[in-house]
Amino acid sequence: MSLFQANDINAGVEEYQKTPRAKLIDVREEDEYAAGHIPASINIPLSKIESAQGEITDLDTPLFVYCRSGNRSGQAVAWLKQAGYRKVQNIGGIANYSGKTE
C-alpha cells in the first residue's frame, strides 16, 4: 500500500470480520461514536487510547482501527504499536464506509 493511498475501510472491515479474535476499534470521541458507528466496534477515543491496555490485554489480538478520516486512527495505531501490540492496522475513516452503521 502506498503512503499516499487512502486505506479502504470497506476492505478493512471485511478483513476484520474474517479474522478470529479480532477487535474493531473506533478512536473517535464518544459523541461521534454515538452518532453512528460500525456494528461490533469498541469506542476507545484517541484522547484516551492508553485505556486500550486495560481492555485488550493480549498483545497478539488483531486490532483494526478506524476514525472519521483515517488521521486519528493512524496516530492511534502508532501508539498501540509502541505499546507493544503486534497486529494493528489502520483501516481508515468511516466517512468512506459504505456498510451499515448503528
MMTF fields as JSON, N, C-alpha, C and O atoms, coordinates in Angstrom:
{
  "mmtfVersion": "1.0.0",
  "mmtfProducer": "UNKNOWN",
  "numBonds": 407,
  "numAtoms": 408,
  "numGroups": 102,
  "numChains": 1,
  "numModels": 1,
  "chainsPerModel": [1],
  "groupsPerChain": [102],
  "chainIdList": ["A"],
  "bondAtomList": [4, 2, 8, 6, 12, 10, 16, 14, 20, 18, 24, 22, 28, 26, 32, 30, 36, 34, 40, 38, 44, 42, 48, 46, 52, 50, 56, 54, 60, 58, 64, 62, 68, 66, 72, 70, 76, 74, 80, 78, 84, 82, 88, 86, 92, 90, 96, 94, 100, 98, 104, 102, 108, 106, 112, 110, 116, 114, 120, 118, 124, 122, 128, 126, 132, 130, 136, 134, 140, 138, 144, 142, 148, 146, 152, 150, 156, 154, 160, 158, 164, 162, 168, 166, 172, 170, 176, 174, 180, 178, 184, 182, 188, 186, 192, 190, 196, 194, 200, 198, 204, 202, 208, 206, 212, 210, 216, 214, 220, 218, 224, 222, 228, 226, 232, 230, 236, 234, 240, 238, 244, 242, 248, 246, 252, 250, 256, 254, 260, 258, 264, 262, 268, 266, 272, 270, 276, 274, 280, 278, 284, 282, 288, 286, 292, 290, 296, 294, 300, 298, 304, 302, 308, 306, 312, 310, 316, 314, 320, 318, 324, 322, 328, 326, 332, 330, 336, 334, 340, 338, 344, 342, 348, 346, 352, 350, 356, 354, 360, 358, 364, 362, 368, 366, 372, 370, 376, 374, 380, 378, 384, 382, 388, 386, 392, 390, 396, 394, 400, 398, 404, 402],
  "bondOrderList": [1, 1, 1, 1, 1, 1, 1, 1, 1, 1, 1, 1, 1, 1, 1, 1, 1, 1, 1, 1, 1, 1, 1, 1, 1, 1, 1, 1, 1, 1, 1, 1, 1, 1, 1, 1, 1, 1, 1, 1, 1, 1, 1, 1, 1, 1, 1, 1, 1, 1, 1, 1, 1, 1, 1, 1, 1, 1, 1, 1, 1, 1, 1, 1, 1, 1, 1, 1, 1, 1, 1, 1, 1, 1, 1, 1, 1, 1, 1, 1, 1, 1, 1, 1, 1, 1, 1, 1, 1, 1, 1, 1, 1, 1, 1, 1, 1, 1, 1, 1, 1],
  "groupList": [{"groupName": "MET", "atomNameList": ["N", "CA", "C", "O"], "elementList": ["N", "C", "C", "O"], "formalChargeList": [0, 0, 0, 0], "bondAtomList": [1, 0, 2, 1, 3, 2], "bondOrderList": [1, 1, 2], "singleLetterCode": "M", "chemCompType": "L-PEPTIDE LINKING"}, {"groupName": "SER", "atomNameList": ["N", "CA", "C", "O"], "elementList": ["N", "C", "C", "O"], "formalChargeList": [0, 0, 0, 0], "bondAtomList": [1, 0, 2, 1, 3, 2], "bondOrderList": [1, 1, 2], "singleLetterCode": "S", "chemCompType": "L-PEPTIDE LINKING"}, {"groupName": "LEU", "atomNameList": ["N", "CA", "C", "O"], "elementList": ["N", "C", "C", "O"], "formalChargeList": [0, 0, 0, 0], "bondAtomList": [1, 0, 2, 1, 3, 2], "bondOrderList": [1, 1, 2], "singleLetterCode": "L", "chemCompType": "L-PEPTIDE LINKING"}, {"groupName": "PHE", "atomNameList": ["N", "CA", "C", "O"], "elementList": ["N", "C", "C", "O"], "formalChargeList": [0, 0, 0, 0], "bondAtomList": [1, 0, 2, 1, 3, 2], "bondOrderList": [1, 1, 2], "singleLetterCode": "F", "chemCompType": "L-PEPTIDE LINKING"}, {"groupName": "GLN", "atomNameList": ["N", "CA", "C", "O"], "elementList": ["N", "C", "C", "O"], "formalChargeList": [0, 0, 0, 0], "bondAtomList": [1, 0, 2, 1, 3, 2], "bondOrderList": [1, 1, 2], "singleLetterCode": "Q", "chemCompType": "L-PEPTIDE LINKING"}, {"groupName": "ALA", "atomNameList": ["N", "CA", "C", "O"], "elementList": ["N", "C", "C", "O"], "formalChargeList": [0, 0, 0, 0], "bondAtomList": [1, 0, 2, 1, 3, 2], "bondOrderList": [1, 1, 2], "singleLetterCode": "A", "chemCompType": "L-PEPTIDE LINKING"}, {"groupName": "ASN", "atomNameList": ["N", "CA", "C", "O"], "elementList": ["N", "C", "C", "O"], "formalChargeList": [0, 0, 0, 0], "bondAtomList": [1, 0, 2, 1, 3, 2], "bondOrderList": [1, 1, 2], "singleLetterCode": "N", "chemCompType": "L-PEPTIDE LINKING"}, {"groupName": "ASP", "atomNameList": ["N", "CA", "C", "O"], "elementList": ["N", "C", "C", "O"], "formalChargeList": [0, 0, 0, 0], "bondAtomList": [1, 0, 2, 1, 3, 2], "bondOrderList": [1, 1, 2], "singleLetterCode": "D", "chemCompType": "L-PEPTIDE LINKING"}, {"groupName": "ILE", "atomNameList": ["N", "CA", "C", "O"], "elementList": ["N", "C", "C", "O"], "formalChargeList": [0, 0, 0, 0], "bondAtomList": [1, 0, 2, 1, 3, 2], "bondOrderList": [1, 1, 2], "singleLetterCode": "I", "chemCompType": "L-PEPTIDE LINKING"}, {"groupName": "GLY", "atomNameList": ["N", "CA", "C", "O"], "elementList": ["N", "C", "C", "O"], "formalChargeList": [0, 0, 0, 0], "bondAtomList": [1, 0, 2, 1, 3, 2], "bondOrderList": [1, 1, 2], "singleLetterCode": "G", "chemCompType": "PEPTIDE LINKING"}, {"groupName": "VAL", "atomNameList": ["N", "CA", "C", "O"], "elementList": ["N", "C", "C", "O"], "formalChargeList": [0, 0, 0, 0], "bondAtomList": [1, 0, 2, 1, 3, 2], "bondOrderList": [1, 1, 2], "singleLetterCode": "V", "chemCompType": "L-PEPTIDE LINKING"}, {"groupName": "GLU", "atomNameList": ["N", "CA", "C", "O"], "elementList": ["N", "C", "C", "O"], "formalChargeList": [0, 0, 0, 0], "bondAtomList": [1, 0, 2, 1, 3, 2], "bondOrderList": [1, 1, 2], "singleLetterCode": "E", "chemCompType": "L-PEPTIDE LINKING"}, {"groupName": "TYR", "atomNameList": ["N", "CA", "C", "O"], "elementList": ["N", "C", "C", "O"], "formalChargeList": [0, 0, 0, 0], "bondAtomList": [1, 0, 2, 1, 3, 2], "bondOrderList": [1, 1, 2], "singleLetterCode": "Y", "chemCompType": "L-PEPTIDE LINKING"}, {"groupName": "LYS", "atomNameList": ["N", "CA", "C", "O"], "elementList": ["N", "C", "C", "O"], "formalChargeList": [0, 0, 0, 0], "bondAtomList": [1, 0, 2, 1, 3, 2], "bondOrderList": [1, 1, 2], "singleLetterCode": "K", "chemCompType": "L-PEPTIDE LINKING"}, {"groupName": "THR", "atomNameList": ["N", "CA", "C", "O"], "elementList": ["N", "C", "C", "O"], "formalChargeList": [0, 0, 0, 0], "bondAtomList": [1, 0, 2, 1, 3, 2], "bondOrderList": [1, 1, 2], "singleLetterCode": "T", "chemCompType": "L-PEPTIDE LINKING"}, {"groupName": "PRO", "atomNameList": ["N", "CA", "C", "O"], "elementList": ["N", "C", "C", "O"], "formalChargeList": [0, 0, 0, 0], "bondAtomList": [1, 0, 2, 1, 3, 2], "bondOrderList": [1, 1, 2], "singleLetterCode": "P", "chemCompType": "L-PEPTIDE LINKING"}, {"groupName": "ARG", "atomNameList": ["N", "CA", "C", "O"], "elementList": ["N", "C", "C", "O"], "formalChargeList": [0, 0, 0, 0], "bondAtomList": [1, 0, 2, 1, 3, 2], "bondOrderList": [1, 1, 2], "singleLetterCode": "R", "chemCompType": "L-PEPTIDE LINKING"}, {"groupName": "HIS", "atomNameList": ["N", "CA", "C", "O"], "elementList": ["N", "C", "C", "O"], "formalChargeList": [0, 0, 0, 0], "bondAtomList": [1, 0, 2, 1, 3, 2], "bondOrderList": [1, 1, 2], "singleLetterCode": "H", "chemCompType": "L-PEPTIDE LINKING"}, {"groupName": "CYS", "atomNameList": ["N", "CA", "C", "O"], "elementList": ["N", "C", "C", "O"], "formalChargeList": [0, 0, 0, 0], "bondAtomList": [1, 0, 2, 1, 3, 2], "bondOrderList": [1, 1, 2], "singleLetterCode": "C", "chemCompType": "L-PEPTIDE LINKING"}, {"groupName": "TRP", "atomNameList": ["N", "CA", "C", "O"], "elementList": ["N", "C", "C", "O"], "formalChargeList": [0, 0, 0, 0], "bondAtomList": [1, 0, 2, 1, 3, 2], "bondOrderList": [1, 1, 2], "singleLetterCode": "W", "chemCompType": "L-PEPTIDE LINKING"}],
  "groupTypeList": [0, 1, 2, 3, 4, 5, 6, 7, 8, 6, 5, 9, 10, 11, 11, 12, 4, 13, 14, 15, 16, 5, 13, 2, 8, 7, 10, 16, 11, 11, 7, 11, 12, 5, 5, 9, 17, 8, 15, 5, 1, 8, 6, 8, 15, 2, 1, 13, 8, 11, 1, 5, 4, 9, 11, 8, 14, 7, 2, 7, 14, 15, 2, 3, 10, 12, 18, 16, 1, 9, 6, 16, 1, 9, 4, 5, 10, 5, 19, 2, 13, 4, 5, 9, 12, 16, 13, 10, 4, 6, 8, 9, 9, 8, 5, 6, 12, 1, 9, 13, 14, 11],
  "groupIdList": [1, 2, 3, 4, 5, 6, 7, 8, 9, 10, 11, 12, 13, 14, 15, 16, 17, 18, 19, 20, 21, 22, 23, 24, 25, 26, 27, 28, 29, 30, 31, 32, 33, 34, 35, 36, 37, 38, 39, 40, 41, 42, 43, 44, 45, 46, 47, 48, 49, 50, 51, 52, 53, 54, 55, 56, 57, 58, 59, 60, 61, 62, 63, 64, 65, 66, 67, 68, 69, 70, 71, 72, 73, 74, 75, 76, 77, 78, 79, 80, 81, 82, 83, 84, 85, 86, 87, 88, 89, 90, 91, 92, 93, 94, 95, 96, 97, 98, 99, 100, 101, 102],
  "secStructList": [7, 7, 6, 6, 1, 7, 7, 7, 2, 2, 2, 2, 2, 2, 2, 2, 2, 2, 1, 6, 6, 7, 3, 3, 3, 3, 7, 1, 7, 2, 2, 2, 2, 2, 2, 7, 7, 7, 6, 6, 7, 3, 3, 7, 7, 4, 4, 4, 4, 4, 4, 2, 2, 2, 2, 7, 7, 7, 6, 6, 1, 7, 3, 3, 3, 3, 3, 1, 1, 1, 2, 2, 2, 2, 2, 2, 2, 2, 2, 2, 2, 2, 6, 6, 7, 1, 1, 3, 3, 3, 3, 3, 3, 4, 4, 4, 7, 7, 1, 7, 7, 7],
  "xCoordList": [0.85, 0.0, 0.891, 1.818, 0.606, 1.443, 1.11, 0.011, 2.053, 1.899, 0.753, 0.087, 0.517, -0.484, -1.836, -2.767, -1.943, -3.198, -4.041, -3.549, -5.296, -6.174, -6.449, -6.553, -6.564, -6.91, -8.369, -9.198, -8.687, -10.063, -10.756, -10.541, -11.584, -12.251, -13.181, -13.35, -13.788, -14.695, -13.938, -14.406, -12.771, -11.923, -11.408, -11.302, -11.091, -10.602, -11.636, -11.307, -12.893, -13.966, -14.188, -14.434, -14.101, -14.249, -13.147, -13.414, -11.922, -10.799, -11.0, -10.753, -11.454, -11.737, -12.732, -12.536, -13.801, -14.846, -14.333, -14.899, -13.274, -12.709, -11.59, -11.096, -11.194, -10.043, -10.49, -11.165, -10.127, -10.504, -9.94, -8.801, -10.758, -10.365, -10.102, -9.672, -10.347, -10.038, -10.974, -12.106, -10.47, -11.259, -11.277, -10.27, -12.444, -12.618, -12.723, -13.636, -11.786, -11.716, -11.99, -11.356, -12.952, -13.312, -12.663, -12.998, -11.731, -11.0, -11.563, -10.907, -12.78, -13.42, -13.924, -13.982, -14.288, -14.799, -16.173, -16.829, -16.598, -17.845, -19.057, -19.904, -19.15, -20.317, -20.343, -21.411, -19.162, -19.088, -19.513, -20.251, -19.032, -19.361, -20.872, -21.49, -21.454, -22.886, -23.722, -24.834, -23.2, -23.933, -23.978, -24.758, -23.15, -23.147, -21.786, -20.765, -21.783, -20.523, -20.757, -21.897, -19.671, -19.734, -20.132, -19.525, -21.157, -21.582, -20.407, -19.513, -20.424, -19.417, -18.127, -17.2, -18.043, -16.819, -16.81, -17.856, -15.601, -15.39, -14.944, -14.085, -15.516, -15.117, -14.016, -14.246, -12.814, -11.698, -11.157, -10.304, -11.652, -11.215, -9.698, -9.029, -9.169, -7.727, -7.24, -6.146, -8.045, -7.648, -7.511, -6.938, -8.037, -7.964, -7.377, -7.684, -6.538, -6.053, -5.302, -5.249, -4.722, -3.999, -4.932, -4.483, -6.231, -7.175, -7.301, -7.851, -6.801, -6.823, -6.073, -6.449, -5.011, -4.209, -5.018, -4.764, -5.992, -6.84, -7.908, -8.316, -8.368, -9.438, -8.935, -9.6, -7.763, -7.227, -5.853, -4.851, -5.825, -4.578, -3.661, -2.457, -4.203, -3.386, -2.785, -3.506, -1.471, -0.788, -0.808, -0.436, -1.241, -1.347, -2.767, -3.036, -3.677, -5.04, -4.985, -4.409, -5.573, -5.586, -6.505, -7.677, -5.972, -6.737, -6.914, -5.942, -8.146, -8.482, -9.027, -10.07, -8.32, -8.61, -9.136, -8.594, -10.207, -10.726, -11.157, -11.32, -11.341, -11.846, -12.767, -13.477, -12.772, -13.618, -12.946, -13.557, -11.656, -10.972, -9.762, -9.281, -9.268, -8.065, -6.871, -5.843, -6.999, -5.897, -5.697, -4.604, -6.748, -6.633, -6.331, -5.593, -6.904, -6.624, -5.153, -4.575, -4.541, -3.108, -2.292, -1.326, -2.687, -1.998, -2.199, -1.272, -3.422, -3.72, -2.911, -2.387, -2.806, -2.038, -0.575, 0.031, -0.007, 1.387, 1.538, 2.509, 0.603, 0.668, 0.538, 1.3, -0.432, -0.663, 0.556, 0.915, 1.19, 2.396, 3.508, 4.227, 3.646, 4.671, 4.381, 5.304, 3.094, 2.702, 2.893, 2.707, 3.266, 3.588, 2.588, 2.801, 1.51, 0.55, 1.192, 1.763, 1.087, 1.822, 1.001, 1.569, -0.316, -1.164, -2.158, -3.339, -1.681, -2.503, -2.569, -1.556, -3.76, -3.93, -4.871, -5.947, -4.46, -5.313, -6.154, -5.619, -7.469, -8.318, -8.982, -9.775, -8.664, -9.14, -10.292, -10.439, -11.122, -12.177, -13.579, -13.856, -14.464, -15.863, -16.545, -17.596, -15.97, -16.535, -16.624, -17.462, -15.76, -15.753, -16.388, -16.295, -17.029, -17.628, -18.995, -19.823, -19.225, -20.497, -21.434, -22.547, -20.977, -21.815, -22.784, -22.897, -23.48, -24.456, -23.785, -22.779, -24.384, -23.89, -25.033, -26.196, -24.66, -25.699, -25.474, -26.245],
  "yCoordList": [-1.182, 0.0, 1.241, 1.35, 2.157, 3.342, 4.319, 4.297, 5.155, 6.131, 7.087, 7.551, 7.386, 8.388, 7.787, 8.51, 6.469, 5.8, 5.7, 5.28, 6.086, 6.005, 4.54, 3.701, 4.248, 2.899, 2.664, 3.56, 1.478, 1.152, 0.55, -0.615, 1.347, 0.888, -0.289, -1.155, -0.331, -1.436, -2.76, -3.772, -2.754, -3.955, -4.281, -5.451, -3.251, -3.452, -4.111, -5.007, -3.673, -4.269, -5.717, -6.587, -5.969, -7.334, -8.234, -9.354, -7.731, -8.499, -8.724, -9.818, -7.677, -7.795, -8.934, -9.747, -8.995, -9.999, -11.416, -12.376, -11.554, -12.882, -13.272, -14.399, -12.347, -12.578, -13.037, -12.288, -14.254, -14.743, -13.849, -13.388, -13.614, -12.852, -11.372, -10.662, -10.895, -9.501, -8.544, -8.888, -7.337, -6.259, -5.104, -4.793, -4.474, -3.307, -2.105, -2.023, -1.176, -0.041, 1.27, 1.596, 2.011, 3.342, 4.343, 4.38, 5.158, 6.081, 7.512, 8.452, 7.666, 8.982, 9.254, 8.345, 10.5, 10.853, 10.211, 9.794, 10.137, 9.458, 9.986, 9.203, 11.315, 11.876, 11.477, 11.246, 11.397, 10.971, 9.502, 9.122, 8.692, 7.262, 7.076, 6.261, 7.846, 7.742, 8.134, 7.635, 9.018, 9.479, 8.434, 8.569, 7.394, 6.325, 5.661, 6.325, 4.337, 3.587, 2.231, 1.811, 1.563, 0.243, -0.765, -0.795, -1.597, -2.587, -3.434, -3.793, -3.74, -4.548, -3.795, -4.371, -2.521, -1.766, -1.35, -1.211, -1.156, -0.709, 0.745, 1.075, 1.614, 3.019, 3.261, 3.193, 3.543, 3.956, 5.245, 5.186, 6.417, 7.674, 7.838, 7.414, 8.456, 8.698, 9.406, 9.121, 10.325, 11.077, 10.178, 10.591, 8.946, 8.003, 6.673, 5.632, 6.695, 5.449, 4.561, 3.344, 5.154, 4.341, 3.325, 2.269, 3.633, 2.707, 1.399, 0.427, 1.36, 0.118, -0.981, -2.151, -0.603, -1.602, -2.323, -3.493, -1.634, -2.277, -3.151, -4.156, -2.773, -3.509, -4.673, -5.705, -4.513, -5.546, -5.935, -5.278, -7.008, -7.356, -8.249, -8.292, -8.962, -9.836, -9.006, -8.521, -8.849, -8.01, -8.613, -7.946, -9.874, -10.512, -10.431, -10.979, -9.749, -9.579, -8.731, -7.644, -9.204, -8.38, -7.169, -7.327, -5.975, -4.741, -4.014, -3.749, -3.699, -2.95, -1.605, -1.546, -0.529, 0.781, 1.742, 1.824, 2.473, 3.492, 4.74, 4.712, 5.834, 7.09, 7.713, 6.987, 9.035, 9.67, 9.66, 9.292, 10.075, 10.214, 9.303, 9.117, 8.736, 7.904, 8.551, 7.903, 9.827, 10.551, 10.121, 9.702, 10.226, 9.834, 8.348, 7.942, 7.532, 6.092, 5.819, 4.893, 6.613, 6.48, 6.781, 6.081, 7.833, 8.182, 7.084, 6.725, 6.558, 5.5, 4.247, 3.61, 3.889, 2.701, 2.863, 1.919, 4.046, 4.298, 4.108, 3.495, 4.618, 4.5, 3.028, 2.543, 2.331, 0.926, 0.065, -0.821, 0.324, -0.436, -0.147, -1.055, 1.116, 1.49, 0.827, 0.501, 0.628, -0.011, -1.524, -2.198, -2.065, -3.484, -4.348, -5.553, -3.766, -4.565, -4.904, -4.043, -6.19, -6.654, -6.726, -6.739, -6.774, -6.934, -5.778, -5.949, -4.614, -3.404, -2.855, -2.784, -2.47, -1.981, -0.776, -0.812, 0.288, 1.45, 1.144, 1.01, 1.033, 0.726, 1.982, 1.888, 3.154, 4.39, 5.043, 4.93, 5.741, 6.561, 6.114, 5.676, 6.237, 5.863, 6.748, 6.379, 7.898, 8.781, 8.061, 8.404, 7.066, 6.314, 4.93, 4.119, 4.669, 3.347, 3.251, 4.152, 2.154, 2.01, 0.975, 0.756, 0.352, -0.642, 0.018, 1.243, -0.82, -0.241, 0.18, -0.386, 1.187, 1.67, 1.581, 1.393, 1.721, 1.713, 2.84, 2.998],
  "zCoordList": [0.0, 0.0, 0.0, 0.802, -0.892, -0.986, 0.142, 0.694, 0.466, 1.534, 1.242, 2.166, -0.023, -0.396, -0.757, -1.114, -0.665, -0.985, 0.289, 1.336, 0.19, 1.353, 1.68, 0.785, 2.962, 3.378, 3.012, 3.168, 2.53, 2.17, 3.383, 3.718, 4.036, 5.256, 4.983, 5.842, 3.792, 3.481, 3.416, 3.938, 2.777, 2.732, 4.135, 4.504, 4.911, 6.276, 7.166, 7.944, 7.058, 7.859, 7.429, 8.265, 6.138, 5.634, 6.216, 6.65, 6.216, 6.769, 8.266, 8.773, 8.976, 10.413, 10.656, 11.559, 9.85, 10.035, 9.792, 10.315, 9.007, 8.707, 9.677, 9.636, 10.542, 11.417, 12.801, 13.508, 13.198, 14.536, 15.643, 15.567, 16.673, 17.874, 17.614, 18.523, 16.413, 16.093, 16.825, 17.165, 17.055, 17.652, 16.662, 16.027, 16.544, 15.692, 16.619, 17.441, 16.485, 17.412, 16.69, 15.686, 17.229, 16.733, 17.68, 18.864, 17.17, 18.048, 18.014, 18.463, 17.479, 17.525, 18.938, 19.765, 19.212, 20.537, 20.755, 19.801, 22.021, 22.379, 21.612, 21.183, 21.434, 20.748, 19.272, 18.704, 18.655, 17.252, 17.138, 16.229, 18.078, 18.095, 18.269, 17.585, 19.194, 19.47, 18.255, 18.082, 17.417, 16.238, 15.13, 14.187, 15.231, 14.236, 14.157, 13.978, 14.294, 14.254, 13.594, 13.397, 13.261, 12.648, 13.728, 14.799, 13.451, 14.456, 14.965, 14.199, 16.248, 16.941, 17.231, 17.801, 16.854, 17.159, 18.628, 19.263, 19.145, 20.519, 20.426, 19.609, 21.25, 21.229, 22.259, 23.467, 21.753, 22.611, 21.979, 21.094, 22.431, 21.814, 21.836, 22.778, 20.788, 20.71, 21.972, 22.461, 22.5, 23.7, 24.931, 25.938, 24.855, 25.985, 25.534, 26.115, 24.504, 23.893, 24.893, 24.713, 25.942, 26.944, 27.588, 28.035, 27.641, 28.285, 27.509, 28.028, 26.277, 25.498, 26.243, 26.174, 26.956, 27.666, 28.733, 29.022, 29.322, 30.322, 29.69, 30.273, 28.493, 27.816, 26.986, 26.89, 26.384, 25.482, 26.014, 25.731, 26.785, 27.47, 26.637, 26.891, 25.651, 24.806, 23.666, 22.794, 23.685, 22.689, 21.29, 20.324, 21.17, 19.854, 19.283, 18.214, 19.991, 19.476, 18.207, 18.227, 17.095, 15.88, 16.088, 16.431, 15.882, 16.083, 14.754, 14.047, 14.427, 13.222, 13.695, 14.345, 13.369, 13.943, 12.88, 11.778, 13.229, 12.313, 13.07, 14.29, 12.337, 12.892, 11.847, 11.151, 11.719, 10.713, 9.351, 8.347, 9.323, 8.03, 7.857, 6.738, 8.949, 8.894, 9.578, 9.777, 9.94, 10.568, 12.027, 12.408, 12.837, 14.253, 14.39, 15.288, 13.496, 13.601, 13.315, 13.885, 12.439, 12.182, 13.429, 13.733, 14.151, 15.404, 16.45, 17.176, 16.514, 17.485, 17.184, 18.098, 15.903, 15.505, 15.916, 16.424, 15.703, 16.096, 17.605, 18.05, 18.392, 19.846, 20.262, 21.098, 19.672, 20.035, 19.713, 20.488, 18.57, 18.208, 19.208, 19.626, 19.59, 20.573, 21.921, 22.667, 22.23, 23.492, 23.453, 24.465, 22.28, 22.203, 21.456, 21.316, 20.977, 20.199, 18.862, 18.192, 18.485, 17.309, 16.024, 14.932, 16.136, 14.939, 14.873, 15.176, 14.48, 14.469, 13.054, 12.357, 12.637, 11.276, 11.258, 11.855, 10.571, 10.35, 9.118, 8.017, 9.298, 8.139, 7.566, 6.628, 8.123, 7.512, 8.227, 9.444, 7.442, 8.023, 7.675, 6.559, 8.665, 8.492, 7.446, 6.923, 7.139, 6.11, 4.761, 3.927, 4.55, 3.294, 3.406, 2.484, 4.536, 4.786, 4.13, 4.264, 3.418, 2.709, 3.349, 2.87, 4.42, 5.099, 6.073, 6.127, 6.842, 7.769, 9.077, 9.505, 9.683, 10.981, 11.985, 11.626, 13.251, 14.292, 15.27, 16.217]
}
